[in-house]
Amino acid sequence: MLLKLLSEPDQNHLLDLAKLLALADKPLLWDGKTSDEFTSSTDLSALSIQEGEKEREMITELEQSITRPSLSTSMFGSASTSSSMFGRSSPAAFMFGGKPSNDVAAQLIEALKKYPVSKAEKPETRVQAATTVLKELLKDKKFELPTAPKVILFELLLVALRDGTITSVEWALLKEFQLHHQLEDFIFDDLLERAETLNQEVSKTISIILE
């Protein structure tokens, strides 16, 4: 319901921010290997981000709740579309990588490549890389309605809470969004409380249905 308060450009902006948040702290792979699996033949330039099933489903649900016909061929798309675009490494994960483009995943990967492999997985590095991409997404962005940043923040909080808790990397990005739009702390805290309550109620409802 809240998404309908956003214009189409603002909905598109939300989707980009949500994808960045979903990928910001996910495991990194080099040439399909973790840092513990490196061999002498591992191509360290072939960096990718492994996205879990929950993150993919959350983004897909968000995309499907928005009236956006062009998304049928977008970077999110249906499960089958996403599989063909990004390749499925396992039933529960997507791999994002490849050449630089306007895609948020590719932008994040390019930002991470600027750091030594030994530092790429550290939380502070993940925050710095993701914040670089976030600032590019936020730069010169103008909203048609003053309520739009609050709606977007609420939706991003729901994305971050998909696992029940907000990670340090996700928290840093959410606070950066708040700072950029000069939202008061009490607004952030109130929206966080509402998002946590909604997330808990949804979880309880699902548990009742599955009993």
C-alpha positions as a Markdown table, in Angstrom:
| # | Residue | x | y | z |
|---|---|---|---|---|
| 1 | Met | 0.0 | 0.0 | 0.0 |
| 2 | Leu | 2.8 | 2.5 | 0.9 |
| 3 | Leu | 4.5 | 1.8 | -2.4 |
| 4 | Lys | 1.6 | 3.5 | -4.2 |
| 5 | Leu | 2.5 | 6.7 | -2.5 |
| 6 | Leu | 5.6 | 6.8 | -4.7 |
| 7 | Ser | 5.8 | 8.0 | -8.2 |
| 8 | Glu | 7.1 | 5.6 | -10.8 |
| 9 | Pro | 10.6 | 7.1 | -10.9 |
| 10 | Asp | 10.7 | 6.9 | -7.1 |
| 11 | Gln | 9.6 | 3.3 | -7.2 |
| 12 | Asn | 12.4 | 2.5 | -9.6 |
| 13 | His | 14.8 | 4.3 | -7.3 |
| 14 | Leu | 13.6 | 2.2 | -4.3 |
| 15 | Leu | 14.2 | -1.0 | -6.3 |
| 16 | Asp | 17.8 | 0.0 | -6.9 |
| 17 | Leu | 18.4 | 0.9 | -3.3 |
| 18 | Ala | 16.8 | -2.4 | -2.1 |
| 19 | Lys | 19.0 | -4.4 | -4.3 |
| 20 | Leu | 22.1 | -2.6 | -3.1 |
| 21 | Leu | 21.0 | -3.3 | 0.5 |
| 22 | Ala | 20.4 | -6.9 | -0.2 |
| 23 | Leu | 23.8 | -7.4 | -1.8 |
| 24 | Ala | 25.9 | -5.2 | 0.5 |
| 25 | Asp | 27.0 | -7.9 | 3.0 |
| 26 | Lys | 26.6 | -11.1 | 1.0 |
| 27 | Pro | 29.5 | -13.5 | 0.5 |
| 28 | Leu | 32.1 | -12.8 | -2.1 |
| 29 | Leu | 33.5 | -15.3 | -4.5 |
| 30 | Trp | 36.5 | -15.1 | -6.8 |
| 31 | Asp | 36.3 | -17.2 | -9.8 |
| 32 | Gly | 33.5 | -19.1 | -8.1 |
| 33 | Lys | 35.6 | -19.8 | -5.0 |
| 34 | Thr | 35.7 | -18.4 | -1.4 |
| 35 | Ser | 38.9 | -16.8 | -0.1 |
| 36 | Asp | 39.6 | -20.1 | 1.7 |
| 37 | Glu | 39.4 | -22.1 | -1.6 |
| 38 | Phe | 41.9 | -20.1 | -3.6 |
| 39 | Thr | 44.3 | -22.0 | -5.8 |
| 40 | Ser | 47.2 | -20.9 | -8.0 |
| 41 | Ser | 44.8 | -20.8 | -10.9 |
| 42 | Thr | 42.1 | -18.7 | -9.3 |
| 43 | Asp | 41.2 | -15.6 | -11.3 |
| 44 | Leu | 41.1 | -12.9 | -8.6 |
| 45 | Ser | 39.6 | -10.5 | -11.1 |
| 46 | Ala | 36.5 | -12.6 | -11.5 |
| 47 | Leu | 34.7 | -11.2 | -8.5 |
| 48 | Ser | 31.0 | -12.0 | -7.9 |
| 49 | Ile | 28.5 | -11.7 | -5.1 |
| 50 | Gln | 26.4 | -14.6 | -3.9 |
| 51 | Glu | 22.8 | -13.7 | -3.1 |
| 52 | Gly | 20.7 | -15.9 | -0.9 |
| 53 | Glu | 17.2 | -17.2 | -1.6 |
| 54 | Lys | 15.6 | -14.9 | 1.0 |
| 55 | Glu | 17.1 | -11.8 | -0.6 |
| 56 | Arg | 16.1 | -12.8 | -4.1 |
| 57 | Glu | 12.5 | -13.5 | -2.9 |
| 58 | Met | 12.3 | -10.2 | -1.1 |
| 59 | Ile | 13.4 | -8.2 | -4.1 |
| 60 | Thr | 11.1 | -10.2 | -6.4 |
| 61 | Glu | 8.1 | -9.6 | -4.1 |
| 62 | Leu | 8.9 | -5.9 | -4.0 |
| 63 | Glu | 9.2 | -5.7 | -7.7 |
| 64 | Gln | 6.0 | -7.6 | -8.2 |
| 65 | Ser | 4.1 | -5.3 | -5.9 |
| 66 | Ile | 5.0 | -2.3 | -8.1 |
| 67 | Thr | 3.2 | -1.6 | -11.4 |
| 68 | Arg | 6.2 | -1.5 | -13.6 |
| 69 | Pro | 5.7 | -3.4 | -17.0 |
| 70 | Ser | 9.3 | -2.8 | -18.1 |
| 71 | Leu | 10.5 | -5.0 | -15.3 |
| 72 | Ser | 9.6 | -8.1 | -17.2 |
| 73 | Thr | 13.0 | -7.7 | -18.8 |
| 74 | Ser | 14.8 | -5.9 | -15.9 |
| 75 | Met | 17.6 | -7.1 | -13.7 |
| 76 | Phe | 15.1 | -8.4 | -11.2 |
| 77 | Gly | 12.3 | -10.0 | -13.3 |
| 78 | Ser | 10.9 | -13.4 | -12.5 |
| 79 | Ala | 12.9 | -16.3 | -11.2 |
| 80 | Ser | 13.4 | -17.7 | -14.6 |
| 81 | Thr | 14.4 | -14.3 | -16.1 |
| 82 | Ser | 16.9 | -13.7 | -13.3 |
| 83 | Ser | 18.3 | -17.2 | -13.7 |
| 84 | Ser | 19.0 | -16.6 | -17.4 |
| 85 | Met | 20.6 | -13.2 | -16.8 |
| 86 | Phe | 22.8 | -14.0 | -13.8 |
| 87 | Gly | 23.2 | -17.7 | -13.8 |
| 88 | Arg | 22.2 | -19.9 | -10.9 |
| 89 | Ser | 25.0 | -21.5 | -8.9 |
| 90 | Ser | 22.7 | -23.5 | -6.7 |
| 91 | Pro | 18.9 | -23.8 | -6.0 |
| 92 | Ala | 19.3 | -21.1 | -3.3 |
| 93 | Ala | 21.7 | -18.6 | -4.7 |
| 94 | Phe | 22.3 | -16.2 | -7.6 |
| 95 | Met | 25.7 | -15.1 | -8.8 |
| 96 | Phe | 26.2 | -11.4 | -9.7 |
| 97 | Gly | 29.2 | -10.3 | -11.6 |
| 98 | Gly | 30.5 | -9.5 | -15.1 |
| 99 | Lys | 31.3 | -6.4 | -16.9 |
| 100 | Pro | 30.6 | -2.9 | -15.6 |
| 101 | Ser | 27.1 | -1.6 | -16.4 |
| 102 | Asn | 24.4 | 0.5 | -14.9 |
| 103 | Asp | 23.3 | -2.6 | -12.8 |
| 104 | Val | 23.7 | -2.0 | -9.1 |
| 105 | Ala | 25.4 | -5.4 | -8.6 |
| 106 | Ala | 28.0 | -4.5 | -11.2 |
| 107 | Gln | 28.6 | -1.1 | -9.6 |
| 108 | Leu | 29.1 | -2.7 | -6.2 |
| 109 | Ile | 31.5 | -5.3 | -7.6 |
| 110 | Glu | 33.5 | -2.6 | -9.4 |
| 111 | Ala | 33.7 | -0.6 | -6.1 |
| 112 | Leu | 34.9 | -3.7 | -4.2 |
| 113 | Lys | 37.6 | -4.5 | -6.9 |
| 114 | Lys | 39.3 | -1.3 | -5.8 |
| 115 | Tyr | 40.3 | -2.9 | -2.5 |
| 116 | Pro | 42.9 | -5.6 | -2.0 |
| 117 | Val | 41.5 | -9.1 | -1.9 |
| 118 | Ser | 42.7 | -9.5 | 1.7 |
| 119 | Lys | 40.4 | -6.6 | 2.8 |
| 120 | Ala | 37.4 | -7.0 | 0.5 |
| 121 | Glu | 35.5 | -9.2 | 2.9 |
| 122 | Lys | 36.0 | -7.0 | 6.0 |
| 123 | Pro | 32.8 | -5.2 | 7.2 |
| 124 | Glu | 34.4 | -1.8 | 7.0 |
| 125 | Thr | 35.4 | -2.4 | 3.4 |
| 126 | Arg | 31.9 | -3.6 | 2.5 |
| 127 | Val | 30.5 | -0.5 | 4.1 |
| 128 | Gln | 32.8 | 1.8 | 2.2 |
| 129 | Ala | 32.2 | 0.1 | -1.2 |
| 130 | Ala | 28.4 | 0.0 | -0.7 |
| 131 | Thr | 28.3 | 3.6 | 0.5 |
| 132 | Thr | 30.2 | 4.7 | -2.6 |
| 133 | Val | 27.5 | 3.1 | -4.8 |
| 134 | Leu | 24.7 | 4.5 | -2.5 |
| 135 | Lys | 26.0 | 8.0 | -2.8 |
| 136 | Glu | 25.9 | 7.7 | -6.6 |
| 137 | Leu | 22.3 | 6.5 | -6.5 |
| 138 | Leu | 21.3 | 9.4 | -4.2 |
| 139 | Lys | 23.3 | 12.1 | -6.0 |
| 140 | Asp | 21.0 | 14.7 | -7.6 |
| 141 | Lys | 17.9 | 12.5 | -6.8 |
| 142 | Lys | 14.9 | 14.7 | -6.3 |
| 143 | Phe | 11.6 | 13.4 | -5.0 |
| 144 | Glu | 8.2 | 14.6 | -6.2 |
| 145 | Leu | 6.7 | 14.4 | -2.7 |
| 146 | Pro | 8.4 | 15.1 | 0.7 |
| 147 | Thr | 6.9 | 11.9 | 2.1 |
| 148 | Ala | 8.9 | 9.7 | -0.4 |
| 149 | Pro | 12.1 | 9.4 | 1.6 |
| 150 | Lys | 10.1 | 8.1 | 4.6 |
| 151 | Val | 8.3 | 5.6 | 2.5 |
| 152 | Ile | 11.5 | 4.4 | 0.9 |
| 153 | Leu | 13.3 | 4.2 | 4.3 |
| 154 | Phe | 10.4 | 2.1 | 5.7 |
| 155 | Glu | 10.6 | -0.3 | 2.7 |
| 156 | Leu | 14.4 | -0.6 | 3.1 |
| 157 | Leu | 14.0 | -1.4 | 6.8 |
| 158 | Leu | 11.8 | -4.3 | 5.8 |
| 159 | Val | 14.4 | -5.5 | 3.3 |
| 160 | Ala | 17.1 | -5.3 | 6.0 |
| 161 | Leu | 14.9 | -7.2 | 8.5 |
| 162 | Arg | 14.2 | -10.1 | 6.2 |
| 163 | Asp | 16.5 | -12.3 | 8.4 |
| 164 | Gly | 15.1 | -10.9 | 11.6 |
| 165 | Thr | 18.1 | -8.6 | 12.4 |
| 166 | Ile | 19.9 | -5.7 | 10.7 |
| 167 | Thr | 23.6 | -6.3 | 10.0 |
| 168 | Ser | 26.2 | -3.7 | 10.7 |
| 169 | Val | 26.7 | -3.1 | 7.0 |
| 170 | Glu | 23.0 | -2.7 | 6.4 |
| 171 | Trp | 22.7 | -0.4 | 9.4 |
| 172 | Ala | 25.5 | 1.8 | 8.0 |
| 173 | Leu | 23.7 | 2.2 | 4.7 |
| 174 | Leu | 20.3 | 2.9 | 6.3 |
| 175 | Lys | 21.8 | 5.6 | 8.5 |
| 176 | Glu | 23.6 | 7.1 | 5.4 |
| 177 | Phe | 20.2 | 7.3 | 3.7 |
| 178 | Gln | 18.8 | 9.0 | 6.7 |
| 179 | Leu | 21.6 | 11.5 | 6.9 |
| 180 | His | 21.4 | 12.3 | 3.2 |
| 181 | His | 17.7 | 13.1 | 3.4 |
| 182 | Gln | 18.1 | 14.8 | 6.8 |
| 183 | Leu | 15.4 | 12.7 | 8.5 |
| 184 | Glu | 15.1 | 13.2 | 12.2 |
| 185 | Asp | 16.3 | 10.4 | 14.5 |
| 186 | Phe | 12.8 | 10.0 | 16.0 |
| 187 | Ile | 11.4 | 9.4 | 12.5 |
| 188 | Phe | 14.0 | 6.7 | 11.9 |
| 189 | Asp | 13.3 | 5.1 | 15.2 |
| 190 | Asp | 9.5 | 5.2 | 14.7 |
| 191 | Leu | 9.8 | 3.6 | 11.3 |
| 192 | Leu | 12.2 | 1.0 | 12.5 |
| 193 | Glu | 9.8 | 0.0 | 15.3 |
| 194 | Arg | 6.9 | -0.2 | 12.8 |
| 195 | Ala | 9.0 | -2.3 | 10.4 |
| 196 | Glu | 10.1 | -4.7 | 13.2 |
| 197 | Thr | 6.5 | -5.1 | 14.4 |
| 198 | Leu | 5.3 | -5.8 | 10.9 |
| 199 | Asn | 8.1 | -8.3 | 10.3 |
| 200 | Gln | 7.3 | -10.1 | 13.5 |
| 201 | Glu | 3.6 | -10.3 | 12.7 |
| 202 | Val | 4.2 | -11.7 | 9.3 |
| 203 | Ser | 6.5 | -14.3 | 10.7 |
| 204 | Lys | 3.9 | -15.3 | 13.3 |
| 205 | Thr | 1.2 | -15.5 | 10.6 |
| 206 | Ile | 3.4 | -17.8 | 8.5 |
| 207 | Ser | 4.1 | -20.0 | 11.5 |
| 208 | Ile | 0.4 | -20.4 | 12.2 |
| 209 | Ile | -0.3 | -21.2 | 8.5 |
| 210 | Leu | 2.4 | -23.8 | 8.4 |
| 211 | Glu | 1.4 | -25.6 | 11.7 |
